[in-house]
Each structure stands twice: as C-alpha cells, then as structure tokens.
mmCIF file of C-alpha atoms in Angstrom:
data_model
loop_
_atom_site.group_PDB
_atom_site.id
_atom_site.type_symbol
_atom_site.label_atom_id
_atom_site.label_comp_id
_atom_site.label_asym_id
_atom_site.label_seq_id
_atom_site.Cartn_x
_atom_site.Cartn_y
_atom_site.Cartn_z
ATOM 1 C CA MET A 1 -31.050 1.141 -11.201
ATOM 2 C CA SER A 2 -30.205 2.929 -7.984
ATOM 3 C CA PRO A 3 -28.446 6.313 -8.325
ATOM 4 C CA ALA A 4 -26.094 5.044 -5.600
ATOM 5 C CA TYR A 5 -24.440 2.544 -7.961
ATOM 6 C CA ARG A 6 -24.042 1.563 -11.602
ATOM 7 C CA LEU A 7 -23.624 -1.877 -13.204
ATOM 8 C CA ALA A 8 -21.815 -2.649 -16.460
ATOM 9 C CA GLU A 9 -20.831 -5.903 -18.156
ATOM 10 C CA ARG A 10 -17.609 -6.892 -19.931
ATOM 11 C CA VAL A 11 -15.648 -3.798 -18.918
ATOM 12 C CA PRO A 12 -11.959 -3.437 -19.913
ATOM 13 C CA LEU A 13 -9.700 -2.799 -16.904
ATOM 14 C CA GLN A 14 -6.470 -1.753 -18.634
ATOM 15 C CA ALA A 15 -7.031 1.907 -17.753
ATOM 16 C CA ARG A 16 -7.976 0.961 -14.183
ATOM 17 C CA ASN A 17 -4.625 -0.552 -13.150
ATOM 18 C CA THR A 18 -1.297 1.259 -12.998
ATOM 19 C CA PHE A 19 0.593 -1.606 -14.668
ATOM 20 C CA ARG A 20 -1.657 -0.884 -17.686
ATOM 21 C CA VAL A 21 -2.046 -4.573 -18.448
ATOM 22 C CA PRO A 22 -5.205 -5.835 -20.170
ATOM 23 C CA ALA A 23 -7.960 -7.587 -18.208
ATOM 24 C CA THR A 24 -11.742 -7.655 -18.361
ATOM 25 C CA ALA A 25 -14.400 -7.573 -15.651
ATOM 26 C CA ASP A 26 -17.445 -9.710 -16.347
ATOM 27 C CA LEU A 27 -19.406 -7.322 -14.131
ATOM 28 C CA LEU A 28 -18.230 -3.929 -12.887
ATOM 29 C CA VAL A 29 -20.154 -2.367 -9.998
ATOM 30 C CA GLU A 30 -19.369 1.314 -9.465
ATOM 31 C CA VAL A 31 -20.619 2.468 -6.067
ATOM 32 C CA ARG A 32 -21.188 6.161 -5.393
ATOM 33 C CA ASP A 33 -22.576 5.703 -1.867
ATOM 34 C CA ALA A 34 -21.331 2.995 0.518
ATOM 35 C CA ALA A 35 -24.798 2.921 2.122
ATOM 36 C CA ALA A 36 -25.837 0.883 -0.932
ATOM 37 C CA LEU A 37 -23.484 -2.001 -0.077
ATOM 38 C CA PRO A 38 -26.036 -4.025 1.958
ATOM 39 C CA GLU A 39 -28.478 -3.856 -0.975
ATOM 40 C CA LEU A 40 -25.787 -4.778 -3.505
ATOM 41 C CA PHE A 41 -24.528 -7.745 -1.526
ATOM 42 C CA GLY A 42 -28.079 -9.020 -1.342
ATOM 43 C CA ASN A 43 -27.626 -9.732 -5.044
ATOM 44 C CA ALA A 44 -26.698 -13.366 -5.574
ATOM 45 C CA MET A 45 -23.720 -12.647 -7.819
ATOM 46 C CA LEU A 46 -22.065 -10.457 -5.191
ATOM 47 C CA ARG A 47 -23.313 -12.407 -2.186
ATOM 48 C CA ASP A 48 -22.175 -15.838 -3.347
ATOM 49 C CA GLY A 49 -19.340 -15.241 -5.801
ATOM 50 C CA PRO A 50 -15.857 -13.762 -5.618
ATOM 51 C CA VAL A 51 -15.694 -9.959 -5.570
ATOM 52 C CA LEU A 52 -12.565 -7.925 -6.287
ATOM 53 C CA VAL A 53 -12.608 -4.484 -4.687
ATOM 54 C CA LEU A 54 -10.687 -2.189 -7.042
ATOM 55 C CA GLY A 55 -9.377 1.204 -5.980
ATOM 56 C CA GLY A 56 -6.743 2.980 -8.047
ATOM 57 C CA GLY A 57 -5.362 -0.352 -9.266
ATOM 58 C CA SER A 58 -1.906 0.619 -8.008
ATOM 59 C CA ASN A 59 -1.273 -2.408 -5.832
ATOM 60 C CA LEU A 60 -2.285 -5.334 -7.979
ATOM 61 C CA LEU A 61 -1.198 -7.250 -11.046
ATOM 62 C CA PHE A 62 -3.755 -8.744 -13.399
ATOM 63 C CA ALA A 63 -2.165 -12.001 -14.550
ATOM 64 C CA GLY A 64 -5.610 -12.935 -15.890
ATOM 65 C CA ASP A 65 -9.199 -11.760 -15.762
ATOM 66 C CA PRO A 66 -10.662 -11.402 -12.265
ATOM 67 C CA PRO A 67 -13.217 -14.072 -11.387
ATOM 68 C CA GLY A 68 -16.669 -12.818 -10.454
ATOM 69 C CA ALA A 69 -17.549 -9.153 -10.018
ATOM 70 C CA VAL A 70 -15.331 -6.098 -9.658
ATOM 71 C CA LEU A 71 -16.466 -3.454 -7.169
ATOM 72 C CA ALA A 72 -15.204 0.139 -7.333
ATOM 73 C CA LEU A 73 -16.103 2.638 -4.605
ATOM 74 C CA GLY A 74 -16.211 6.206 -5.820
ATOM 75 C CA GLY A 75 -17.159 8.295 -2.776
ATOM 76 C CA GLN A 76 -15.142 11.530 -2.660
ATOM 77 C CA GLU A 77 -16.001 13.216 0.650
ATOM 78 C CA ILE A 78 -13.303 14.455 3.037
ATOM 79 C CA ARG A 79 -14.294 16.190 6.267
ATOM 80 C CA ILE A 80 -13.161 16.881 9.812
ATOM 81 C CA ALA A 81 -15.320 14.620 11.979
ATOM 82 C CA ALA A 82 -13.988 15.851 15.343
ATOM 83 C CA ASP A 83 -11.481 18.438 16.540
ATOM 84 C CA ASP A 84 -10.317 19.224 20.077
ATOM 85 C CA GLY A 85 -7.925 21.951 18.974
ATOM 86 C CA ASP A 86 -4.868 19.694 19.137
ATOM 87 C CA THR A 87 -5.955 16.497 17.392
ATOM 88 C CA ALA A 88 -8.447 16.345 14.541
ATOM 89 C CA ILE A 89 -10.207 13.259 13.228
ATOM 90 C CA VAL A 90 -10.324 13.446 9.434
ATOM 91 C CA ARG A 91 -12.796 11.153 7.682
ATOM 92 C CA ALA A 92 -12.319 10.297 4.006
ATOM 93 C CA ASP A 93 -14.346 8.082 1.687
ATOM 94 C CA ALA A 94 -12.611 5.037 0.220
ATOM 95 C CA GLY A 95 -12.651 6.461 -3.301
ATOM 96 C CA VAL A 96 -10.607 9.567 -2.485
ATOM 97 C CA ASP A 97 -7.203 9.745 -4.172
ATOM 98 C CA TRP A 98 -4.553 9.157 -1.493
ATOM 99 C CA HIS A 99 -2.222 12.008 -2.423
ATOM 100 C CA ALA A 100 -5.200 14.361 -2.700
ATOM 101 C CA LEU A 101 -6.061 13.485 0.916
ATOM 102 C CA VAL A 102 -2.494 14.190 2.054
ATOM 103 C CA LEU A 103 -2.605 17.607 0.379
ATOM 104 C CA TRP A 104 -6.039 18.313 1.907
ATOM 105 C CA THR A 105 -4.785 17.578 5.425
ATOM 106 C CA LEU A 106 -1.713 19.759 4.951
ATOM 107 C CA GLY A 107 -3.897 22.551 3.623
ATOM 108 C CA HIS A 108 -5.952 22.353 6.824
ATOM 109 C CA GLY A 109 -2.870 22.647 9.052
ATOM 110 C CA LEU A 110 -2.785 18.965 10.028
ATOM 111 C CA SER A 111 0.317 16.795 10.202
ATOM 112 C CA GLY A 112 0.884 13.052 10.302
ATOM 113 C CA LEU A 113 0.557 11.928 6.692
ATOM 114 C CA GLU A 114 3.310 14.043 5.121
ATOM 115 C CA ASN A 115 5.831 11.171 4.865
ATOM 116 C CA LEU A 116 3.242 9.246 2.839
ATOM 117 C CA ALA A 117 2.876 11.903 0.133
ATOM 118 C CA LEU A 118 2.660 10.896 -3.536
ATOM 119 C CA ILE A 119 1.879 7.217 -2.880
ATOM 120 C CA PRO A 120 -0.463 6.171 -5.698
ATOM 121 C CA GLY A 121 -3.861 4.653 -4.968
ATOM 122 C CA THR A 122 -6.968 5.429 -2.974
ATOM 123 C CA VAL A 123 -7.816 5.947 0.681
ATOM 124 C CA GLY A 124 -9.672 2.619 0.822
ATOM 125 C CA ALA A 125 -6.564 0.689 -0.169
ATOM 126 C CA ALA A 126 -4.304 2.390 2.390
ATOM 127 C CA PRO A 127 -5.298 0.386 5.503
ATOM 128 C CA ILE A 128 -5.540 -2.888 3.581
ATOM 129 C CA GLN A 129 -1.870 -2.762 2.631
ATOM 130 C CA ASN A 130 -0.887 -0.666 5.662
ATOM 131 C CA ILE A 131 0.994 1.535 3.221
ATOM 132 C CA GLY A 132 4.271 2.936 4.443
ATOM 133 C CA ALA A 133 7.151 5.121 3.316
ATOM 134 C CA TYR A 134 10.030 7.131 4.778
ATOM 135 C CA GLY A 135 9.708 5.766 8.289
ATOM 136 C CA VAL A 136 5.907 5.995 8.685
ATOM 137 C CA GLU A 137 3.117 3.435 8.265
ATOM 138 C CA VAL A 138 -0.454 4.606 7.788
ATOM 139 C CA GLY A 139 -1.630 2.324 10.596
ATOM 140 C CA GLU A 140 0.073 4.675 13.061
ATOM 141 C CA ARG A 141 -2.286 7.471 12.008
ATOM 142 C CA ILE A 142 -5.525 5.541 11.598
ATOM 143 C CA HIS A 143 -8.262 6.119 14.161
ATOM 144 C CA VAL A 144 -11.032 3.950 12.674
ATOM 145 C CA VAL A 145 -11.625 1.943 9.516
ATOM 146 C CA GLU A 146 -15.270 1.662 8.496
ATOM 147 C CA ALA A 147 -15.823 -1.491 6.475
ATOM 148 C CA PHE A 148 -18.743 -3.489 5.156
ATOM 149 C CA ASP A 149 -18.780 -7.019 6.569
ATOM 150 C CA ARG A 150 -20.000 -9.416 3.875
ATOM 151 C CA GLY A 151 -20.721 -12.018 6.542
ATOM 152 C CA ASP A 152 -23.536 -10.144 8.285
ATOM 153 C CA ARG A 153 -24.024 -7.412 5.629
ATOM 154 C CA THR A 154 -23.438 -4.535 8.028
ATOM 155 C CA LEU A 155 -21.077 -1.572 8.132
ATOM 156 C CA ARG A 156 -18.690 -2.000 11.048
ATOM 157 C CA ARG A 157 -16.135 0.284 12.687
ATOM 158 C CA PHE A 158 -12.675 -1.126 13.502
ATOM 159 C CA ASP A 159 -10.366 0.825 15.778
ATOM 160 C CA ARG A 160 -6.619 0.751 15.164
ATOM 161 C CA GLN A 161 -6.021 -2.292 17.359
ATOM 162 C CA ALA A 162 -8.845 -4.264 15.722
ATOM 163 C CA CYS A 163 -7.320 -3.621 12.286
ATOM 164 C CA GLY A 164 -4.432 -5.997 13.049
ATOM 165 C CA PHE A 165 -1.807 -3.882 11.334
ATOM 166 C CA ALA A 166 1.600 -5.378 10.545
ATOM 167 C CA TYR A 167 4.295 -4.715 7.958
ATOM 168 C CA ARG A 168 2.361 -4.210 4.674
ATOM 169 C CA ASP A 169 -0.462 -6.218 6.206
ATOM 170 C CA SER A 170 -3.807 -5.936 8.017
ATOM 171 C CA ARG A 171 -6.869 -7.995 8.857
ATOM 172 C CA PHE A 172 -8.463 -6.610 5.681
ATOM 173 C CA LYS A 173 -5.650 -7.981 3.548
ATOM 174 C CA ARG A 174 -5.790 -11.336 5.331
ATOM 175 C CA GLU A 175 -9.575 -11.534 4.824
ATOM 176 C CA PRO A 176 -10.027 -10.120 1.296
ATOM 177 C CA GLU A 177 -13.349 -11.869 0.692
ATOM 178 C CA ARG A 178 -14.957 -10.589 3.888
ATOM 179 C CA HIS A 179 -14.457 -6.832 4.221
ATOM 180 C CA VAL A 180 -15.012 -3.883 1.891
ATOM 181 C CA VAL A 181 -13.365 -0.717 3.221
ATOM 182 C CA ALA A 182 -15.872 2.143 2.881
ATOM 183 C CA ALA A 183 -14.163 5.022 4.732
ATOM 184 C CA VAL A 184 -11.145 5.710 6.925
ATOM 185 C CA GLU A 185 -10.719 8.108 9.841
ATOM 186 C CA PHE A 186 -7.283 9.491 10.686
ATOM 187 C CA ALA A 187 -6.085 11.066 13.953
ATOM 188 C CA LEU A 188 -3.891 13.993 12.914
ATOM 189 C CA SER A 189 -2.121 16.680 14.905
ATOM 190 C CA ARG A 190 -2.152 20.457 14.736
ATOM 191 C CA THR A 191 1.293 20.431 16.382
ATOM 192 C CA PRO A 192 3.881 19.187 13.868
ATOM 193 C CA ALA A 193 6.299 16.502 15.020
ATOM 194 C CA PRO A 194 8.354 15.815 11.861
ATOM 195 C CA ARG A 195 9.746 12.313 11.339
ATOM 196 C CA LEU A 196 13.062 12.990 9.640
ATOM 197 C CA ASP A 197 15.135 9.983 10.675
ATOM 198 C CA TYR A 198 14.621 8.047 7.436
ATOM 199 C CA ALA A 199 17.592 8.176 5.090
ATOM 200 C CA GLY A 200 17.360 10.896 2.504
ATOM 201 C CA ILE A 201 14.744 13.220 3.989
ATOM 202 C CA GLY A 202 17.170 15.313 6.023
ATOM 203 C CA ALA A 203 19.547 15.689 3.071
ATOM 204 C CA GLU A 204 16.680 16.677 0.775
ATOM 205 C CA LEU A 205 15.510 19.342 3.214
ATOM 206 C CA ILE A 206 19.048 20.728 3.430
ATOM 207 C CA ALA A 207 19.155 20.853 -0.386
ATOM 208 C CA MET A 208 15.872 22.791 -0.224
ATOM 209 C CA GLY A 209 17.459 25.261 2.226
ATOM 210 C CA VAL A 210 15.127 24.231 5.063
ATOM 211 C CA ASP A 211 16.413 23.704 8.602
ATOM 212 C CA ARG A 212 13.124 23.847 10.576
ATOM 213 C CA PRO A 213 10.677 22.096 8.268
ATOM 214 C CA THR A 214 6.920 22.375 8.312
ATOM 215 C CA ALA A 215 4.794 19.332 7.526
ATOM 216 C CA SER A 216 4.240 20.700 4.010
ATOM 217 C CA GLN A 217 7.983 21.034 3.470
ATOM 218 C CA VAL A 218 8.526 17.432 4.602
ATOM 219 C CA ALA A 219 5.864 16.356 2.086
ATOM 220 C CA GLU A 220 7.608 18.358 -0.640
ATOM 221 C CA ALA A 221 10.929 16.682 0.212
ATOM 222 C CA VAL A 222 9.289 13.253 0.026
ATOM 223 C CA CYS A 223 7.700 14.117 -3.333
ATOM 224 C CA ARG A 224 11.053 15.244 -4.738
ATOM 225 C CA ILE A 225 12.742 12.024 -3.642
ATOM 226 C CA ARG A 226 9.939 9.834 -4.997
ATOM 227 C CA ARG A 227 9.857 11.613 -8.360
ATOM 228 C CA ARG A 228 13.621 11.187 -8.670
ATOM 229 C CA LYS A 229 13.780 7.536 -7.613
ATOM 230 C CA LEU A 230 10.553 6.019 -8.942
ATOM 231 C CA PRO A 231 9.000 5.954 -12.413
ATOM 232 C CA ASP A 232 5.709 7.804 -12.807
ATOM 233 C CA PRO A 233 2.936 5.219 -13.398
ATOM 234 C CA ALA A 234 1.181 7.742 -15.641
ATOM 235 C CA VAL A 235 4.202 7.507 -17.969
ATOM 236 C CA THR A 236 5.512 3.962 -17.447
ATOM 237 C CA GLY A 237 3.214 1.237 -16.171
ATOM 238 C CA ASN A 238 4.196 0.019 -12.702
ATOM 239 C CA ALA A 239 2.798 -0.676 -9.247
ATOM 240 C CA GLY A 240 5.622 0.799 -7.201
ATOM 241 C CA SER A 241 7.653 -1.612 -5.091
ATOM 242 C CA PHE A 242 6.846 -5.113 -6.288
ATOM 243 C CA PHE A 243 8.545 -7.005 -3.449
ATOM 244 C CA LYS A 244 8.369 -6.625 0.310
ATOM 245 C CA ASN A 245 11.609 -6.177 2.210
ATOM 246 C CA PRO A 246 12.146 -9.667 3.652
ATOM 247 C CA ILE A 247 12.226 -10.105 7.419
ATOM 248 C CA VAL A 248 14.573 -12.921 8.399
ATOM 249 C CA PRO A 249 15.831 -14.372 11.696
ATOM 250 C CA LEU A 250 18.936 -12.763 13.171
ATOM 251 C CA ALA A 251 20.723 -16.103 12.772
ATOM 252 C CA GLN A 252 20.208 -15.815 9.017
ATOM 253 C CA ALA A 253 20.835 -12.068 8.708
ATOM 254 C CA GLU A 254 24.181 -11.936 10.520
ATOM 255 C CA PRO A 255 26.063 -14.379 8.229
ATOM 256 C CA LEU A 256 24.617 -12.579 5.186
ATOM 257 C CA GLN A 257 25.855 -9.235 6.489
ATOM 258 C CA ARG A 258 29.290 -10.638 7.225
ATOM 259 C CA ALA A 259 29.481 -12.009 3.684
ATOM 260 C CA HIS A 260 27.982 -8.858 2.150
ATOM 261 C CA PRO A 261 28.835 -5.821 4.337
ATOM 262 C CA ALA A 262 27.004 -3.432 1.972
ATOM 263 C CA LEU A 263 23.659 -5.228 2.447
ATOM 264 C CA PRO A 264 21.330 -2.805 4.282
ATOM 265 C CA ALA A 265 19.529 -4.310 7.259
ATOM 266 C CA PHE A 266 17.102 -2.756 9.735
ATOM 267 C CA PRO A 267 15.327 -3.890 12.905
ATOM 268 C CA GLY A 268 12.699 -6.438 11.948
ATOM 269 C CA GLY A 269 10.157 -5.668 14.637
ATOM 270 C CA SER A 270 11.646 -8.035 17.186
ATOM 271 C CA GLY A 271 15.123 -8.341 18.622
ATOM 272 C CA ASP A 272 15.806 -11.647 16.927
ATOM 273 C CA SER A 273 14.975 -10.569 13.350
ATOM 274 C CA ARG A 274 16.197 -8.175 10.666
ATOM 275 C CA LYS A 275 14.516 -6.546 7.677
ATOM 276 C CA LEU A 276 16.751 -6.777 4.621
ATOM 277 C CA SER A 277 16.722 -4.519 1.565
ATOM 278 C CA ALA A 278 14.984 -6.386 -1.242
ATOM 279 C CA ALA A 279 16.215 -3.754 -3.699
ATOM 280 C CA TRP A 280 19.851 -4.475 -2.791
ATOM 281 C CA LEU A 281 19.356 -8.246 -3.128
ATOM 282 C CA ILE A 282 17.695 -7.859 -6.542
ATOM 283 C CA ASP A 283 20.310 -5.398 -7.771
ATOM 284 C CA ALA A 284 23.093 -7.720 -6.610
ATOM 285 C CA CYS A 285 21.564 -10.418 -8.814
ATOM 286 C CA GLY A 286 21.855 -8.126 -11.828
ATOM 287 C CA TRP A 287 18.175 -7.354 -12.464
ATOM 288 C CA LYS A 288 18.122 -3.560 -12.214
ATOM 289 C CA GLY A 289 17.361 -2.120 -15.655
ATOM 290 C CA HIS A 290 16.733 -5.588 -17.123
ATOM 291 C CA ARG A 291 14.231 -5.712 -20.005
ATOM 292 C CA GLU A 292 12.530 -8.532 -21.902
ATOM 293 C CA GLY A 293 10.354 -7.069 -24.617
ATOM 294 C CA ASP A 294 8.074 -4.626 -22.822
ATOM 295 C CA ALA A 295 8.462 -6.256 -19.383
ATOM 296 C CA GLY A 296 11.340 -5.114 -17.249
ATOM 297 C CA VAL A 297 12.838 -3.763 -14.050
ATOM 298 C CA SER A 298 13.186 -0.023 -13.619
ATOM 299 C CA GLU A 299 16.605 1.514 -14.211
ATOM 300 C CA ARG A 300 15.866 3.846 -11.288
ATOM 301 C CA HIS A 301 14.899 1.287 -8.644
ATOM 302 C CA ALA A 302 15.421 -2.481 -8.563
ATOM 303 C CA LEU A 303 12.185 -3.044 -6.621
ATOM 304 C CA VAL A 304 9.991 -1.673 -9.400
ATOM 305 C CA LEU A 305 8.758 -3.887 -12.221
ATOM 306 C CA VAL A 306 7.690 -1.887 -15.267
ATOM 307 C CA ASN A 307 5.529 -2.278 -18.348
ATOM 308 C CA HIS A 308 7.231 -0.383 -21.161
ATOM 309 C CA GLY A 309 4.138 -0.635 -23.333
ATOM 310 C CA ALA A 310 2.461 -3.873 -24.290
ATOM 311 C CA ALA A 311 3.569 -6.373 -21.629
ATOM 312 C CA GLY A 312 0.870 -8.661 -20.278
ATOM 313 C CA GLY A 313 0.334 -9.485 -16.634
ATOM 314 C CA ALA A 314 1.421 -13.105 -17.063
ATOM 315 C CA GLN A 315 4.702 -11.933 -18.626
ATOM 316 C CA LEU A 316 5.383 -9.585 -15.708
ATOM 317 C CA LEU A 317 4.527 -12.293 -13.214
ATOM 318 C CA ASP A 318 6.919 -14.722 -14.896
ATOM 319 C CA LEU A 319 9.697 -12.123 -14.653
ATOM 320 C CA ALA A 320 8.914 -11.505 -10.971
ATOM 321 C CA ARG A 321 9.062 -15.226 -10.205
ATOM 322 C CA ARG A 322 12.480 -15.562 -11.854
ATOM 323 C CA ILE A 323 13.796 -12.553 -9.949
ATOM 324 C CA ALA A 324 12.651 -14.101 -6.672
ATOM 325 C CA ALA A 325 14.126 -17.476 -7.629
ATOM 326 C CA SER A 326 17.524 -15.904 -8.334
ATOM 327 C CA VAL A 327 17.552 -14.129 -4.949
ATOM 328 C CA GLN A 328 16.571 -17.379 -3.230
ATOM 329 C CA GLU A 329 19.317 -19.288 -5.034
ATOM 330 C CA ARG A 330 22.092 -16.778 -4.348
ATOM 331 C CA PHE A 331 21.214 -15.527 -0.867
ATOM 332 C CA GLY A 332 18.775 -18.105 0.522
ATOM 333 C CA VAL A 333 16.197 -15.354 1.079
ATOM 334 C CA ALA A 334 12.574 -15.693 -0.024
ATOM 335 C CA LEU A 335 10.931 -12.634 -1.572
ATOM 336 C CA GLU A 336 7.190 -12.033 -1.385
ATOM 337 C CA PRO A 337 5.221 -9.816 -3.759
ATOM 338 C CA GLU A 338 3.732 -6.640 -2.370
ATOM 339 C CA PRO A 339 0.903 -6.227 -4.927
ATOM 340 C CA ARG A 340 -2.044 -8.586 -4.958
ATOM 341 C CA ILE A 341 -1.871 -10.996 -7.916
ATOM 342 C CA ILE A 342 -5.180 -11.591 -9.710
ATOM 343 C CA GLY A 343 -5.812 -14.554 -11.989
ATOM 344 C CA ALA A 344 -2.794 -16.600 -10.877
ATOM 345 C CA THR A 345 -0.959 -17.744 -7.755
ATOM 346 C CA TRP A 346 2.516 -16.673 -6.701
#
C-alpha cells in the first residue's frame, strides 16, 4: 500500500459528520498526498463507481449509507505561494481545518477571510459550497482552485471565474462526481479593508470597545456572535444552517413583505429578485426550539437542525421536509437544503 493513502473497509462514519448520525463506508480511502489521486482513480472501484469526498462532514446529512467509496483528503500544508508586498497568495491543502486557516492568515498579517471565522469544515469544502457569512463569500477571495478531474484523471487549476461561483453554489457542487478539490489558493491583502456592514458586527465591535478594528478584531467579533447564536457541533450535533435563504422574484417578495412587514429581505443578486430570511419564515411557522425525540430545531436559531443524541439521519431529514412543507403552505416559498443529503433525495 502506498504511503500516500490508506484503504479500510466497513468504516463507521458517525464521528466523521457533525450531525453525529450513524452511517458506514464500504470502503474508506484516506489520502495524505493529492498526487496519488491519478493512481487511486485508476482503481476500478473509484474509477467506475460513486465516490463521496468527505471533508469535516459539516455540510452533509447521512440519511443512509453512502454508495460506493468514501474519499477523505488529509493534506495539512499551508504556505504563501506568492507575495508582492500588498497581496499574498496563500495556498492550503484541502484537508486543512477552515478556522485554522483563517487564524493562520490573520497571524501572518493577511486580511480577507476574517468574516468567515469559525465556520466548521475543511478548506476543500469551502469553494464547493461557496461558504459565506457576515457579508462575505469565500469565492470573492479565491484565486485558484486546484482539483482532480475524474474525466481525464489530471489535476487542473480553475481561476475564480472558471469556478462558477453563485450563492452557496459552484461548478464543483453542480458536478460532484467529476471534481475532487485538492487545494485552494486565496488572494489576501496586507492592507485591511474591514467589511462591517452586515448586521451585528458593528454592534459587537462597539461592545468590545473597538472603534478602528483590525482584521483579527473583526474575526473575534464574528466568533463571539457565532458562539452566541449557533450551537457548537462538538456539543450538539448539527450542520449549521440547514436551509438556504430563498431567492424569489420581486413580484412574489413585495406582497409577502406587505403582509408581513417584519420579514427581512435583501437584494437577491438582480434587481427583480429578493433574498428572504429562511430563519424568519421557519420561526413564523413555530419550529424554533421544536423537538421530536432527539431530532429538533435549535432554540438559538431556527435555521439549525440539531441531533440531541441518538437521532438518525432519516429522522432529521423527515423533520426538515415537514418544516419546508409548512413554509411552502403558509408563505408559498420553497426552501432548499444547504447540506448535501446522502442516501436519500430531498
């Protein structure tokens, strides 16, 4: 067996997903060096069958066992690949913990990722989901995504435009059976330009006694807000926000806002659309704090489904479907899950 990877059969995945639901991988492939991917995908089981790429397990729900093999990339290198004194290109392996990368960049005097502090998961998952928080999406900071193309079994480099980023979306998410993200390069600045316009950050900085924040202080404010609003997946199983904020046509949003003036709405990316608050819609339907056995909705945030102990993935999925159905029935708005659902369809 190559020192670049390790194979194991019938591996439990409960400790490898933040919902902490049980599932089993028929074959788990742990990859230490992405250079081994062409060799691995020459193997018939990986070449011809379904392969689930598993990072921190923070953006998926196992509603059943994954079909085929599970691939986990474990590379941990972070380095500055280029630096012109103003902008630095930071390269990180897919297996690096996301928050650890944010702290590393701040420690090296680089800004750009501070609003994305404390998001669970790995670097490799970040561009797939185009993770975002507090007014920033990671796609804005990405320089290149290096990914293995299963079609021609080569490592390819995708610049920001080629990644096809959209709200919680990318070409890698739309083509999950084709690409395996191996590393990501970020363009970060040595001249801070804080993004403080998102609700809550400015107030948190004032509470901290900060009026001219550094990037590290913005990250600390974000961490304080997240710890206060969201349950810690290390304590209570969850995958963060379970539903995307729905984007609806202006013709649909305006009557809803007239009927429900408290409903938060934001620009939807085009002048004729609005992004609505999924949390408000779910809370208005009475789901916040709801619990059925060990499956429930967080008391802190209506967007977060939680596993209080022994809930299974199918049970959580059933709850999520009924939440979405109630929002559809009351408001006529369709909710879509943010995590990837394995072993079932939405």
